[in-house]
Amino acid sequence: MKRLAKILMLSSVAVMMFTACSKDNQKEKEVENGQLTLSLKQEGDFVITEGGATSSQAPMTKASTSTDLSKFYVEVESTDGTWYKKWNSYTEMPEVVTLPADEYVITAANGTLQKAQWEAPFYLGERSFSVDIQELASVSLTARLANVKVTIAFSDEFLSLLDDVKAIVSNNVDGVLEFSASETRAGYFA
């Protein structure tokens, strides 16, 4: 019976030592982490020229487009490639992300850049940042319009001179869109 009590006591001491070591390792890992919070916005100005005048003569107005931020994916990757996380939507990303203290690159975009596509503005933002041990890194990221928006409007005078009017626009690489006289959509080119 004494032998059984001695074995149980030694087993209990071993379990307590193992648990203490495990908690110390866990606390050490927590201490090596930092946190990230992200503020994302989008920006995309373009110039509208009116009339058939050259760009230096035409009246110009600025306009901007707006895309739902929930359509933006967010990627965070350490510069050495040892840590990576992607959220398919900015709204799915936690308000505070815990990650190892390190150097990172954060990327946000609203899809994939198309060669040429109707009504497909592409916004992209990328920024380097660092996370220090037990610190909160607040990152502000602006995703800017990363493709070219083209709209065409033919004057009534021009349309009266021709039967079938269309304009073919190319980005001189491999993106082509054909604008008819009645086309009202915007074309976006890589």
Tab-separated table of C-alpha atoms in Angstrom:
chain	number	residue	atom	x	y	z
A	1	MET	CA	0.000	0.000	0.000
A	2	LYS	CA	2.877	2.360	0.830
A	3	ARG	CA	4.401	1.544	-2.521
A	4	LEU	CA	1.136	2.394	-4.333
A	5	ALA	CA	0.863	5.694	-2.431
A	6	LYS	CA	4.464	6.521	-3.331
A	7	ILE	CA	3.820	5.800	-7.043
A	8	LEU	CA	0.677	7.952	-7.023
A	9	MET	CA	2.511	10.800	-5.294
A	10	LEU	CA	5.405	10.672	-7.784
A	11	SER	CA	2.940	10.547	-10.696
A	12	SER	CA	1.107	13.599	-9.342
A	13	VAL	CA	4.372	15.529	-9.006
A	14	ALA	CA	5.346	14.598	-12.607
A	15	VAL	CA	1.955	15.719	-13.961
A	16	MET	CA	2.194	19.052	-12.083
A	17	MET	CA	5.722	19.662	-13.413
A	18	PHE	CA	4.629	18.869	-16.989
A	19	THR	CA	1.613	21.192	-16.676
A	20	ALA	CA	3.788	23.999	-15.265
A	21	CYS	CA	6.313	23.654	-18.120
A	22	SER	CA	3.510	23.611	-20.676
A	23	LYS	CA	1.976	26.807	-19.199
A	24	ASP	CA	5.372	28.526	-19.211
A	25	ASN	CA	5.844	27.670	-22.906
A	26	GLN	CA	2.343	28.921	-23.709
A	27	LYS	CA	2.959	32.200	-21.834
A	28	GLU	CA	6.281	32.597	-23.648
A	29	LYS	CA	4.548	32.200	-27.029
A	30	GLU	CA	1.854	34.720	-26.049
A	31	VAL	CA	4.562	37.202	-25.082
A	32	GLU	CA	6.161	36.867	-28.571
A	33	ASN	CA	2.928	37.931	-30.298
A	34	GLY	CA	1.607	41.318	-31.241
A	35	GLN	CA	-1.668	42.492	-32.718
A	36	LEU	CA	-2.899	44.175	-35.881
A	37	THR	CA	-5.909	46.328	-36.569
A	38	LEU	CA	-6.740	47.464	-40.112
A	39	SER	CA	-8.592	50.494	-41.431
A	40	LEU	CA	-9.348	50.085	-45.143
A	41	LYS	CA	-10.672	52.658	-47.571
A	42	GLN	CA	-10.778	52.913	-51.334
A	43	GLU	CA	-9.952	55.801	-53.596
A	44	GLY	CA	-10.303	56.229	-57.337
A	45	ASP	CA	-10.549	59.519	-59.141
A	46	PHE	CA	-10.743	59.847	-62.866
A	47	VAL	CA	-11.207	62.763	-65.229
A	48	ILE	CA	-14.260	63.203	-67.435
A	49	THR	CA	-13.758	65.253	-70.595
A	50	GLU	CA	-16.801	66.540	-72.429
A	51	GLY	CA	-17.380	67.380	-76.053
A	52	GLY	CA	-15.151	66.569	-79.014
A	53	ALA	CA	-12.348	68.904	-77.958
A	54	THR	CA	-8.807	67.801	-77.249
A	55	SER	CA	-7.989	67.086	-73.630
A	56	SER	CA	-6.363	70.489	-73.133
A	57	GLN	CA	-9.467	72.302	-74.430
A	58	ALA	CA	-12.263	70.147	-73.028
A	59	PRO	CA	-14.024	71.037	-69.799
A	60	MET	CA	-12.959	68.513	-67.151
A	61	THR	CA	-14.695	67.294	-64.032
A	62	LYS	CA	-13.488	64.831	-61.423
A	63	ALA	CA	-15.583	61.850	-60.444
A	64	SER	CA	-15.007	58.808	-58.328
A	65	THR	CA	-16.354	55.309	-58.143
A	66	SER	CA	-17.289	53.425	-55.013
A	67	THR	CA	-17.058	49.696	-54.361
A	68	ASP	CA	-18.465	47.828	-51.381
A	69	LEU	CA	-15.560	47.136	-48.968
A	70	SER	CA	-17.077	43.744	-48.137
A	71	LYS	CA	-16.000	42.680	-51.643
A	72	PHE	CA	-12.325	43.259	-50.794
A	73	TYR	CA	-10.141	40.329	-49.778
A	74	VAL	CA	-7.299	40.965	-47.314
A	75	GLU	CA	-3.994	39.069	-47.179
A	76	VAL	CA	-1.295	39.396	-44.521
A	77	GLU	CA	2.063	37.695	-45.044
A	78	SER	CA	5.335	37.920	-43.171
A	79	THR	CA	8.182	39.146	-45.380
A	80	ASP	CA	10.051	35.875	-44.854
A	81	GLY	CA	6.950	33.842	-45.788
A	82	THR	CA	6.627	32.041	-42.450
A	83	TRP	CA	3.168	33.445	-41.589
A	84	TYR	CA	0.218	33.929	-43.968
A	85	LYS	CA	-3.491	34.601	-43.522
A	86	LYS	CA	-6.226	35.523	-46.017
A	87	TRP	CA	-9.781	36.710	-45.433
A	88	ASN	CA	-12.129	36.554	-48.446
A	89	SER	CA	-13.913	39.671	-47.234
A	90	TYR	CA	-12.724	42.692	-45.281
A	91	THR	CA	-15.876	42.349	-43.163
A	92	GLU	CA	-14.870	38.763	-42.201
A	93	MET	CA	-11.520	39.930	-40.843
A	94	PRO	CA	-11.489	40.194	-37.037
A	95	GLU	CA	-11.192	43.692	-35.618
A	96	VAL	CA	-7.935	42.668	-33.924
A	97	VAL	CA	-5.658	39.971	-35.356
A	98	THR	CA	-3.010	38.307	-33.174
A	99	LEU	CA	0.178	37.389	-35.019
A	100	PRO	CA	3.857	36.782	-34.277
A	101	ALA	CA	6.069	39.843	-33.896
A	102	ASP	CA	7.651	40.272	-37.344
A	103	GLU	CA	7.726	42.323	-40.564
A	104	TYR	CA	4.657	41.970	-42.822
A	105	VAL	CA	3.040	43.022	-46.085
A	106	ILE	CA	-0.720	43.549	-46.157
A	107	THR	CA	-2.667	43.515	-49.424
A	108	ALA	CA	-6.310	44.345	-50.103
A	109	ALA	CA	-8.081	44.142	-53.466
A	110	ASN	CA	-11.583	43.704	-54.804
A	111	GLY	CA	-10.935	40.735	-57.080
A	112	THR	CA	-8.580	40.098	-59.966
A	113	LEU	CA	-7.291	42.566	-62.534
A	114	GLN	CA	-8.957	41.868	-65.905
A	115	LYS	CA	-7.298	42.599	-69.274
A	116	ALA	CA	-10.439	44.380	-70.492
A	117	GLN	CA	-13.885	44.163	-68.933
A	118	TRP	CA	-17.116	46.136	-68.753
A	119	GLU	CA	-17.938	47.719	-65.380
A	120	ALA	CA	-14.974	46.092	-63.581
A	121	PRO	CA	-13.054	48.650	-61.526
A	122	PHE	CA	-10.085	47.007	-59.801
A	123	TYR	CA	-8.789	48.488	-56.560
A	124	LEU	CA	-5.499	47.446	-55.001
A	125	GLY	CA	-3.676	48.519	-51.863
A	126	GLU	CA	-0.448	47.176	-50.415
A	127	ARG	CA	1.647	48.276	-47.476
A	128	SER	CA	4.547	47.040	-45.359
A	129	PHE	CA	4.291	47.186	-41.577
A	130	SER	CA	5.827	45.631	-38.493
A	131	VAL	CA	4.337	44.091	-35.391
A	132	ASP	CA	6.265	44.330	-32.131
A	133	ILE	CA	5.944	42.045	-29.131
A	134	GLN	CA	2.812	42.839	-27.084
A	135	GLU	CA	2.076	45.905	-29.255
A	136	LEU	CA	-0.935	46.849	-31.377
A	137	ALA	CA	-0.049	47.858	-34.949
A	138	SER	CA	-2.739	50.105	-36.446
A	139	VAL	CA	-2.517	50.036	-40.240
A	140	SER	CA	-4.417	52.394	-42.529
A	141	LEU	CA	-4.566	51.057	-46.070
A	142	THR	CA	-5.957	52.822	-49.125
A	143	ALA	CA	-6.863	50.672	-52.109
A	144	ARG	CA	-6.587	52.802	-55.241
A	145	LEU	CA	-8.053	52.298	-58.691
A	146	ALA	CA	-5.420	50.149	-60.424
A	147	ASN	CA	-6.896	49.924	-63.908
A	148	VAL	CA	-7.946	52.463	-66.527
A	149	LYS	CA	-11.577	53.490	-66.948
A	150	VAL	CA	-12.788	54.398	-70.440
A	151	THR	CA	-16.174	55.752	-71.458
A	152	ILE	CA	-17.122	57.061	-74.868
A	153	ALA	CA	-19.956	59.392	-75.814
A	154	PHE	CA	-20.542	60.290	-79.468
A	155	SER	CA	-22.061	63.678	-80.257
A	156	ASP	CA	-25.372	63.801	-82.116
A	157	GLU	CA	-23.658	65.750	-84.898
A	158	PHE	CA	-21.066	62.989	-85.351
A	159	LEU	CA	-23.719	60.251	-85.277
A	160	SER	CA	-25.763	62.053	-87.965
A	161	LEU	CA	-22.818	61.798	-90.369
A	162	LEU	CA	-22.400	58.013	-90.160
A	163	ASP	CA	-24.663	54.978	-90.319
A	164	ASP	CA	-22.871	52.450	-88.107
A	165	VAL	CA	-20.633	53.942	-85.446
A	166	LYS	CA	-18.383	52.005	-83.127
A	167	ALA	CA	-15.077	52.602	-81.431
A	168	ILE	CA	-12.611	49.827	-80.707
A	169	VAL	CA	-10.414	50.551	-77.687
A	170	SER	CA	-7.294	48.552	-76.887
A	171	ASN	CA	-4.661	48.727	-74.165
A	172	ASN	CA	-2.018	47.771	-76.772
A	173	VAL	CA	-1.389	44.466	-75.027
A	174	ASP	CA	-4.314	42.059	-75.196
A	175	GLY	CA	-7.347	43.910	-73.861
A	176	VAL	CA	-9.940	45.080	-76.421
A	177	LEU	CA	-13.494	46.397	-76.015
A	178	GLU	CA	-15.867	47.599	-78.733
A	179	PHE	CA	-18.019	50.624	-77.915
A	180	SER	CA	-21.204	50.992	-79.986
A	181	ALA	CA	-23.007	54.300	-80.400
A	182	SER	CA	-25.509	53.277	-77.708
A	183	GLU	CA	-22.967	51.868	-75.218
A	184	THR	CA	-23.304	53.496	-71.792
A	185	ARG	CA	-21.138	51.130	-69.713
A	186	ALA	CA	-17.604	51.951	-68.699
A	187	GLY	CA	-14.775	49.757	-69.918
A	188	TYR	CA	-11.842	48.993	-67.635
A	189	PHE	CA	-8.386	48.073	-68.962
A	190	ALA	CA	-5.307	46.606	-67.304
